[in-house]
mmCIF file of C-alpha atoms in Angstrom:
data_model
loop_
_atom_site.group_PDB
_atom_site.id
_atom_site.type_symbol
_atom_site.label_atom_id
_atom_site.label_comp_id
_atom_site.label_asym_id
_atom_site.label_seq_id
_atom_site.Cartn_x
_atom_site.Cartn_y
_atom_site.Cartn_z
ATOM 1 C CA UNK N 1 -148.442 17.171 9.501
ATOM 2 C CA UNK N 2 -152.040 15.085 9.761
ATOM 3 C CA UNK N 3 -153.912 13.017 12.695
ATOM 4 C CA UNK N 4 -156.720 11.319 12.899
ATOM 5 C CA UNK N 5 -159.321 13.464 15.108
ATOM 6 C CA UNK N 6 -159.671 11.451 17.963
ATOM 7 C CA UNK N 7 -163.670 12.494 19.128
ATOM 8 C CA UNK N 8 -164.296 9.238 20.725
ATOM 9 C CA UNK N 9 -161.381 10.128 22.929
ATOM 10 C CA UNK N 10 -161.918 13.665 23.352
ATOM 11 C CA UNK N 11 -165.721 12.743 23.901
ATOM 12 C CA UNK N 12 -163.805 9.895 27.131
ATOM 13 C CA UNK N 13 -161.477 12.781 28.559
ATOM 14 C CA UNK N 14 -164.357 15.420 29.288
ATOM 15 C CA UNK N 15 -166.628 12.464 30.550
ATOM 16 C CA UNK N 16 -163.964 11.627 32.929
ATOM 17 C CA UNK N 17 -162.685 15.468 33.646
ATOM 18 C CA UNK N 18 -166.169 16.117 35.087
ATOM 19 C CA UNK N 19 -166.078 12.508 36.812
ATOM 20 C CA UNK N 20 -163.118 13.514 38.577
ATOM 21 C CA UNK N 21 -164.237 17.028 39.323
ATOM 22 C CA UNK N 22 -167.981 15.898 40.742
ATOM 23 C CA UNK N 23 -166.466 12.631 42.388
ATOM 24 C CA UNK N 24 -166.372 14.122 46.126
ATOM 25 C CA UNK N 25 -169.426 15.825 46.292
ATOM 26 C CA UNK N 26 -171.871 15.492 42.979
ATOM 27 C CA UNK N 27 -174.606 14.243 42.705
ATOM 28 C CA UNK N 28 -175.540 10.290 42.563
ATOM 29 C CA UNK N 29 -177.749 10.737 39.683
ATOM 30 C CA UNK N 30 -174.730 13.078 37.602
ATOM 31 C CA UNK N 31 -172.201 10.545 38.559
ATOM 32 C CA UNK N 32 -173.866 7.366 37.284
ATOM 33 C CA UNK N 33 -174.978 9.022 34.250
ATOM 34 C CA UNK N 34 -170.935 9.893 33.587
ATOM 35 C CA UNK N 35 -170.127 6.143 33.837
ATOM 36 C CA UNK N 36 -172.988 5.051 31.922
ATOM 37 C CA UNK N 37 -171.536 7.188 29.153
ATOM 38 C CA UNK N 38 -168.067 6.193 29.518
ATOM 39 C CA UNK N 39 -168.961 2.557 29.543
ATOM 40 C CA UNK N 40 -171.192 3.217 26.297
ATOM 41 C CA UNK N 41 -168.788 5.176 24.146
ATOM 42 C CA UNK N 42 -165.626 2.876 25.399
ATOM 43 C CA UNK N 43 -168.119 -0.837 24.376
ATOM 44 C CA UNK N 44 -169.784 0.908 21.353
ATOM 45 C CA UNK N 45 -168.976 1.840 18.209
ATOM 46 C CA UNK N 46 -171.467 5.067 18.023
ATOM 47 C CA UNK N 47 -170.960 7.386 15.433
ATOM 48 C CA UNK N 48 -169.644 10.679 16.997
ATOM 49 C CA UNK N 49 -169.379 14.267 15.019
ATOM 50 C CA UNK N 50 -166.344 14.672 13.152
ATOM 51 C CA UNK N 51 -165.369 11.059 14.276
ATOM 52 C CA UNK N 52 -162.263 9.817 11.809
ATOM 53 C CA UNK N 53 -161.493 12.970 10.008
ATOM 54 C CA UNK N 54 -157.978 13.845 9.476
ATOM 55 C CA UNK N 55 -156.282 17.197 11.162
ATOM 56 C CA UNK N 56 -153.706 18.884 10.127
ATOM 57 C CA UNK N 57 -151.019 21.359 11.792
ATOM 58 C CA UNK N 58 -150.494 24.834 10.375
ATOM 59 C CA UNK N 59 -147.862 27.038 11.210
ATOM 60 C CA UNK N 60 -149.467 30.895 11.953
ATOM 61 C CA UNK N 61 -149.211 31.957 8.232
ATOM 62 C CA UNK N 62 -150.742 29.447 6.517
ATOM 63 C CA UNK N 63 -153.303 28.728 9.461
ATOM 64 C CA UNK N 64 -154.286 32.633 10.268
ATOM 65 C CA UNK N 65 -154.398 32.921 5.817
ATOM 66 C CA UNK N 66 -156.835 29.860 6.006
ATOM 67 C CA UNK N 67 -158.649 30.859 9.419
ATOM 68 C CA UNK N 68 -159.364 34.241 8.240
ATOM 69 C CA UNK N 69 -162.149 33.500 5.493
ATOM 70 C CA UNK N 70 -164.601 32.062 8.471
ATOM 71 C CA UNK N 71 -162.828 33.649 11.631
ATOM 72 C CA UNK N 72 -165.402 36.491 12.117
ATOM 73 C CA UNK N 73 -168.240 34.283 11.566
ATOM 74 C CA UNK N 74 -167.555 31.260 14.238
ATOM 75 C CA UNK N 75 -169.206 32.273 17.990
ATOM 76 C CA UNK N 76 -166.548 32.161 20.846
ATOM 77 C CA UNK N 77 -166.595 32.170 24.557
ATOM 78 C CA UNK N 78 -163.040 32.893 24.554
ATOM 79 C CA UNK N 79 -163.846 36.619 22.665
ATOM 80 C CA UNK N 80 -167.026 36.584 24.995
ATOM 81 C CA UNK N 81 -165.625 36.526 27.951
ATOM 82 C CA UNK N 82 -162.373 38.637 26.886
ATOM 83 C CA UNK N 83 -163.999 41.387 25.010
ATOM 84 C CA UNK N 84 -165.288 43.258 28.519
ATOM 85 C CA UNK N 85 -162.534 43.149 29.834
ATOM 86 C CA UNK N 86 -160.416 45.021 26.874
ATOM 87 C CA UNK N 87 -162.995 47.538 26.411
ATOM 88 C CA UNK N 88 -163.481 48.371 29.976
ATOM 89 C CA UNK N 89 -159.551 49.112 30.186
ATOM 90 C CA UNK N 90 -159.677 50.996 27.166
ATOM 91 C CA UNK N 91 -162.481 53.245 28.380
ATOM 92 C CA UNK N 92 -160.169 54.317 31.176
ATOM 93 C CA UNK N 93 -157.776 55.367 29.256
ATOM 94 C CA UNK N 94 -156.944 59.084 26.844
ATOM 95 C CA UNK N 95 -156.984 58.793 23.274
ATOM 96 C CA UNK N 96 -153.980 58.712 21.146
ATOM 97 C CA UNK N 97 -151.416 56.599 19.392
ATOM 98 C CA UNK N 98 -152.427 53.180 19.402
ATOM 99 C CA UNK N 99 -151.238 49.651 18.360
ATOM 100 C CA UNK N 100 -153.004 46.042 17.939
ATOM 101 C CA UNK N 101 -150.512 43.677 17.414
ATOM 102 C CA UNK N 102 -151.451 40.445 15.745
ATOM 103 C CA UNK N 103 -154.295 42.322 14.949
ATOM 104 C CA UNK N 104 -156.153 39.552 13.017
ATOM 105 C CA UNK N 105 -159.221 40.727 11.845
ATOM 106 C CA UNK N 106 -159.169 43.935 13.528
ATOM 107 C CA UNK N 107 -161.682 43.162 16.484
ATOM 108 C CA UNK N 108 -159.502 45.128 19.090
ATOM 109 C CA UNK N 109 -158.792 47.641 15.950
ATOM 110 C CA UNK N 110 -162.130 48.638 15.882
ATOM 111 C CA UNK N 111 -162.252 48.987 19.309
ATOM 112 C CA UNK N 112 -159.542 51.291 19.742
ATOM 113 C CA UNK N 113 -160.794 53.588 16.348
ATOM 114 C CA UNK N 114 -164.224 54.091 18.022
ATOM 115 C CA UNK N 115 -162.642 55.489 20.545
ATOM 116 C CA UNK N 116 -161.017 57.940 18.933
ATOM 117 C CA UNK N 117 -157.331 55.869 18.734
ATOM 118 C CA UNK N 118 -155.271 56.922 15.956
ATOM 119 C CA UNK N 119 -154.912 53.303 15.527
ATOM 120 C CA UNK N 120 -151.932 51.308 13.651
ATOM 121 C CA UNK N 121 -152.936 47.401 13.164
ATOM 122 C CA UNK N 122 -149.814 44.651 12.640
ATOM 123 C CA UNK N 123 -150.020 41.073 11.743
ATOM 124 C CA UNK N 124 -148.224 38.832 10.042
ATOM 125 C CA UNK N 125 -151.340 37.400 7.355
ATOM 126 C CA UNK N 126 -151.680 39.619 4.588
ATOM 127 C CA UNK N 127 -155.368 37.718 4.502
ATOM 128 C CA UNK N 128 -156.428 38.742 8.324
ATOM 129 C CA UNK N 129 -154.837 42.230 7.295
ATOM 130 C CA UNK N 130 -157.905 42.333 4.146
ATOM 131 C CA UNK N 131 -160.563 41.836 6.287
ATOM 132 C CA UNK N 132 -159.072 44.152 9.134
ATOM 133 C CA UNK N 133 -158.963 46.646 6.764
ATOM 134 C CA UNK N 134 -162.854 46.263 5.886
ATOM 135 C CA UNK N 135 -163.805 45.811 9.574
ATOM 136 C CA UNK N 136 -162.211 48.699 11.063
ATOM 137 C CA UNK N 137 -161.235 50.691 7.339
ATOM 138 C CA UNK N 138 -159.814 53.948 9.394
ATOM 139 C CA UNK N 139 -156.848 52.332 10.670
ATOM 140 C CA UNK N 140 -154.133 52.211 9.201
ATOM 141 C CA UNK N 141 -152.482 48.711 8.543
ATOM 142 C CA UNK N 142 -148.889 47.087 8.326
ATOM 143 C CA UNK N 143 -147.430 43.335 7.717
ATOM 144 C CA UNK N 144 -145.356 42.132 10.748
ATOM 145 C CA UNK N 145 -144.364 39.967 13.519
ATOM 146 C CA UNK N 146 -144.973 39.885 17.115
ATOM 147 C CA UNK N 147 -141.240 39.343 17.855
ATOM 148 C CA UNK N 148 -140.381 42.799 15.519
ATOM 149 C CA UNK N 149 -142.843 44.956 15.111
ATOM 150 C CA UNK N 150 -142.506 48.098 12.545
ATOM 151 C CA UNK N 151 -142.944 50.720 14.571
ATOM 152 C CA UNK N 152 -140.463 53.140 15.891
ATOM 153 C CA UNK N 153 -139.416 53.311 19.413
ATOM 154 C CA UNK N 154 -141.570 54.860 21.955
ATOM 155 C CA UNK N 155 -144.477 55.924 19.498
ATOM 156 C CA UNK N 156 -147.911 55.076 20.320
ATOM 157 C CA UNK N 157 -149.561 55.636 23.746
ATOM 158 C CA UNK N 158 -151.009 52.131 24.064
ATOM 159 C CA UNK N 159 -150.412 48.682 22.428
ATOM 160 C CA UNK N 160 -153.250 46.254 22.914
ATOM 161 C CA UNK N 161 -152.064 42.268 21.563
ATOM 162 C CA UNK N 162 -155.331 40.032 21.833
ATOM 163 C CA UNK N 163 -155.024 35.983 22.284
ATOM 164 C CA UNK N 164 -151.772 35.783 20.088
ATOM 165 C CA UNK N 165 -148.969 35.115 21.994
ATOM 166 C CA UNK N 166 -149.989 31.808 23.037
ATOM 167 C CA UNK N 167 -148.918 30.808 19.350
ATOM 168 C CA UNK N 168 -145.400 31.622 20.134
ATOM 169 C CA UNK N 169 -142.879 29.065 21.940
ATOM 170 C CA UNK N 170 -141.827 31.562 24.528
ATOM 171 C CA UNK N 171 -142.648 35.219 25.794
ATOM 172 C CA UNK N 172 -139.570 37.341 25.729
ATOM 173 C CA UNK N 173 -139.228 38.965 22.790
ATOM 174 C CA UNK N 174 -143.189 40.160 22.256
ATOM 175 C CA UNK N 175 -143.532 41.392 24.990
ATOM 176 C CA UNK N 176 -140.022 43.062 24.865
ATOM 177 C CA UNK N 177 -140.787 44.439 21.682
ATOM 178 C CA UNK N 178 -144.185 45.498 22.709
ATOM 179 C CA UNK N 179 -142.162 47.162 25.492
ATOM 180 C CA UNK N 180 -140.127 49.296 23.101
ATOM 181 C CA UNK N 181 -142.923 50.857 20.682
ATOM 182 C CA UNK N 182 -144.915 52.283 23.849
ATOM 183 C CA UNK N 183 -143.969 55.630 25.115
ATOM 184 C CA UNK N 184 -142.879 56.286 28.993
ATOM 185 C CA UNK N 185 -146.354 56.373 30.857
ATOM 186 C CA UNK N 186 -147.968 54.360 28.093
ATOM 187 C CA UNK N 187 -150.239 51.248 28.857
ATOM 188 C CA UNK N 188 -149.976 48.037 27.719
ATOM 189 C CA UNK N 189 -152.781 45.480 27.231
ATOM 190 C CA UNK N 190 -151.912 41.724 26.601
ATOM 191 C CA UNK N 191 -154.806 39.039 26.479
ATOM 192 C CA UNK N 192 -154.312 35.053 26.066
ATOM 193 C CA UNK N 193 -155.763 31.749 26.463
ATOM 194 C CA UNK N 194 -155.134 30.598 29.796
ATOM 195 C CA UNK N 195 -153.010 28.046 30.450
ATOM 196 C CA UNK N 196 -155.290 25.772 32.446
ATOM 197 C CA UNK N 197 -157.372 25.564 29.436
ATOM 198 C CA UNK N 198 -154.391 24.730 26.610
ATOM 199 C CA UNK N 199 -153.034 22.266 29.345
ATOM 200 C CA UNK N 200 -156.757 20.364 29.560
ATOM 201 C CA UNK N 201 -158.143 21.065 25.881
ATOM 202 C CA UNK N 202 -154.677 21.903 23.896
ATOM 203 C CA UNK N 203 -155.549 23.017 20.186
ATOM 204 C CA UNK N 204 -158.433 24.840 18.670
ATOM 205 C CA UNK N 205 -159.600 23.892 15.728
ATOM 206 C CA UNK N 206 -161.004 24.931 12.685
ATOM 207 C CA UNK N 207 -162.465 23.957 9.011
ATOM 208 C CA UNK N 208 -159.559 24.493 6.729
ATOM 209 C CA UNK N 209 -160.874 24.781 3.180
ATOM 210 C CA UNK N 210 -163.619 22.608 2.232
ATOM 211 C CA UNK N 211 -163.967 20.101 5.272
ATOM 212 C CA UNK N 212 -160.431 19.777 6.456
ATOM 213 C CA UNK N 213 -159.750 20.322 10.465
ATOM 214 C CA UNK N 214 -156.836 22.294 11.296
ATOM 215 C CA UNK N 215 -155.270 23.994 13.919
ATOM 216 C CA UNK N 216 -152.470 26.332 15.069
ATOM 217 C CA UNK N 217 -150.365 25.154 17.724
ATOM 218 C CA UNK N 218 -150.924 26.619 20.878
ATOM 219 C CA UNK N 219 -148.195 26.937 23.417
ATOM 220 C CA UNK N 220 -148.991 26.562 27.495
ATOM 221 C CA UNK N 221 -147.955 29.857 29.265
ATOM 222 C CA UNK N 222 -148.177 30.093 33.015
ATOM 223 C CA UNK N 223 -148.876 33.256 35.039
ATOM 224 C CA UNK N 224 -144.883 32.977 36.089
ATOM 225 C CA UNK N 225 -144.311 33.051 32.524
ATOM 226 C CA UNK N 226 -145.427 36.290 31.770
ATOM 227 C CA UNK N 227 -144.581 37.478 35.044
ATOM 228 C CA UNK N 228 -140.704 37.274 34.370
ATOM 229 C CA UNK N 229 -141.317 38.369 30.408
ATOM 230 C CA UNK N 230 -142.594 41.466 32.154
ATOM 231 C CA UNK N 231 -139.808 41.776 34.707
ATOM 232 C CA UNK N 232 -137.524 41.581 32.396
ATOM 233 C CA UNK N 233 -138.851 44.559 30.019
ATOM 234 C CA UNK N 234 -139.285 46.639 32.835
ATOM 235 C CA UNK N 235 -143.025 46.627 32.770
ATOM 236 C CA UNK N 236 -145.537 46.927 35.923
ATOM 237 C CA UNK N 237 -148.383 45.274 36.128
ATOM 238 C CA UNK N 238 -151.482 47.320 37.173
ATOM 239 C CA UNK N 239 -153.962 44.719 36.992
ATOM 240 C CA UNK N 240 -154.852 40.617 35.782
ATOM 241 C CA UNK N 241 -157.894 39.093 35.298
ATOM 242 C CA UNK N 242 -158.946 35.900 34.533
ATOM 243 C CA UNK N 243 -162.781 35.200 33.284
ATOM 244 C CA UNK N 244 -164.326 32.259 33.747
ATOM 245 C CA UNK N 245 -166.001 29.619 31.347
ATOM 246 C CA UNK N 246 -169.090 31.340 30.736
ATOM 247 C CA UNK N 247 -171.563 28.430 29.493
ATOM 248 C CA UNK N 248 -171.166 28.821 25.955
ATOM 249 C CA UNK N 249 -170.267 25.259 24.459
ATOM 250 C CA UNK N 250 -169.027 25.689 20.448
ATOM 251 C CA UNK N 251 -172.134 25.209 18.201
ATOM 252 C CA UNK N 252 -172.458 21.752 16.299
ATOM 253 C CA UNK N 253 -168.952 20.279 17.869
ATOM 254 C CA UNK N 254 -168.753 17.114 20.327
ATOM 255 C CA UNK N 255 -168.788 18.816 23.246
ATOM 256 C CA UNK N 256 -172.908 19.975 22.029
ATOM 257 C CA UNK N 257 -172.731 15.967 21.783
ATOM 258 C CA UNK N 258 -172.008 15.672 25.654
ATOM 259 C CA UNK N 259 -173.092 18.978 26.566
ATOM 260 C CA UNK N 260 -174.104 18.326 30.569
ATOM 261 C CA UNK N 261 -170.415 16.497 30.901
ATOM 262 C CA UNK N 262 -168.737 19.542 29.248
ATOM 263 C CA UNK N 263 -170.114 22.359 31.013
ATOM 264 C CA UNK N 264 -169.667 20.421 34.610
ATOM 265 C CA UNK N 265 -166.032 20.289 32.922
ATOM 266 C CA UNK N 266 -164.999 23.520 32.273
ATOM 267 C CA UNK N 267 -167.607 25.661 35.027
ATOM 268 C CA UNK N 268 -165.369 27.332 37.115
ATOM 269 C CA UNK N 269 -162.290 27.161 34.683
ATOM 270 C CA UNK N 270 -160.590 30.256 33.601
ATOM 271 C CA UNK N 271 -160.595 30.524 30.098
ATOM 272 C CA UNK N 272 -158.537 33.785 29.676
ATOM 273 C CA UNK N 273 -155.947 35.824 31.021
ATOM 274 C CA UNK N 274 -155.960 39.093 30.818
ATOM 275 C CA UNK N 275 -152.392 41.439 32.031
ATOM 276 C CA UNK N 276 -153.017 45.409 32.255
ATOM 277 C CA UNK N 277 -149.461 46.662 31.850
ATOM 278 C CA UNK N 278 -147.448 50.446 32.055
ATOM 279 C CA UNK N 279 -144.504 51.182 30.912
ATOM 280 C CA UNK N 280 -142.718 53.065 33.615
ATOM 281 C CA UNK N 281 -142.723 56.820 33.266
#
């Protein structure tokens, strides 16, 4: 499914989201220059980046088989402000029997390996899985889905699942299954875009093949959300976090175009959110 990508829109609605955020108490001189742009991309007919291409929708297969040839190469405040976070939990813990589902392109594999995780990475893309495999080669690697993983029951110490499941419509069985592989005692570690951010921004896209946009649907979770996924596979939580937008603005898009308007639009926003998880003993 294709639409038009709608810049001099998207271009209006972060113009007006840091309007609306700086209205009360920003400054005169900020202020005026958000109308001035509003009234000049709303009366003009400017050229903005990207302005008129077409987009289309890709389930996770054939998005995640297209994403992967560029995925490691694309900076990303999301991965920025998320990494820390992972790393920081995994340093706490023992090494042993590990899983990263939807492992993508094995960023949270490698992690767990060079820490001496006997790591197993899952994903659905056979094309993510091929560059796992050469990012993090001493894993070892298997095809499958968040909602039935191939692992046996109760057989790795932790399961890490990195900025995946906001790609599914609901919650339940992921984190049920993820709920099932780990062993009594084990942790869980379960990262995702926040919801504040799909509900403002909604889809991230990418160049699919030559100069094609694309983008993977992404589904709005809220904190209750995962709260009663958890409840109901008998998980505790043991910690959340939630990093904030950290400056970063994504290199040659529209929001570079507008870049004072987009960073007084997302400063303060959460962009992640992160759930440390055990598995009752």
């Amino acid at each position: 499914m294709s639409s038009e990508f709608r810049v001099r829109e998207l271009v209006l609605g972060i113009q007006g989201m840091a309007l609306l955020r700086r209205a009360i108490d920003g400054d005169e001189a900020f202020l005026k220059q958000r109308v001035d742009d509003i009234r000049r991309f709303v009366l003009s007919d400017e050229q903005l980046p990207g302005r008129g291409a077409d987009v289309d929708e890709l389930d996770a297969a054939d998005g995640y088989a297209s994403w992967s040839a560029i995925y490691d190469t694309l900076p990303s405040s999301y991965i920025e402000v998320e990494e820390p976070i992972v790393h920081e939990i995994l340093d706490r813990l023992p090494a042993g029997a590990a899983l990263d589902a939807a492992c993508g392109t094995g960023r949270q594999t490698l992690a767990l390996t060079s820490r001496g995780f006997r790591t197993t990475g899952v994903d659905q893309s056979p094309q993510m899985l091929d560059k796992a495999r050469e990012n993090a080669p001493e894993a070892q690697y298997r095809v499958g889905r968040l909602e039935s993983l191939p692992l046996d029951d109760q057989s790795v110490d932790v399961a890490v699942c990195s900025l995946a499941m906001t790609h599914l419509p609901e919650l339940d069985a992921s984190v049920a299954e993820l709920a099932r592989v780990v062993k009594p005692g084990g942790r869980i570690v379960i990262t995702d875009m926040h919801p504040f951010v799909i509900s403002l921004q909604g889809q991230c896209l990418f160049v699919h093949g030559s100069e094609q946009l694309a983008f993977v649907r992404n589904h709005v979770h809220f904190a209750s959300d995962y709260l009663n996924a958890f409840a109901r596979a008998g998980l505790t939580v043991r910690a959340c976090h939630e990093p904030l937008f950290n400056g970063r603005l994504a290199p040659g898009g529209y929001e570079e175009y507008i870049a004072d308007a987009a960073r007084a639009a997302w400063e303060g926003i959460p962009l992640i959110i992160a759930w440390e998880l055990s598995v009752p003993a």
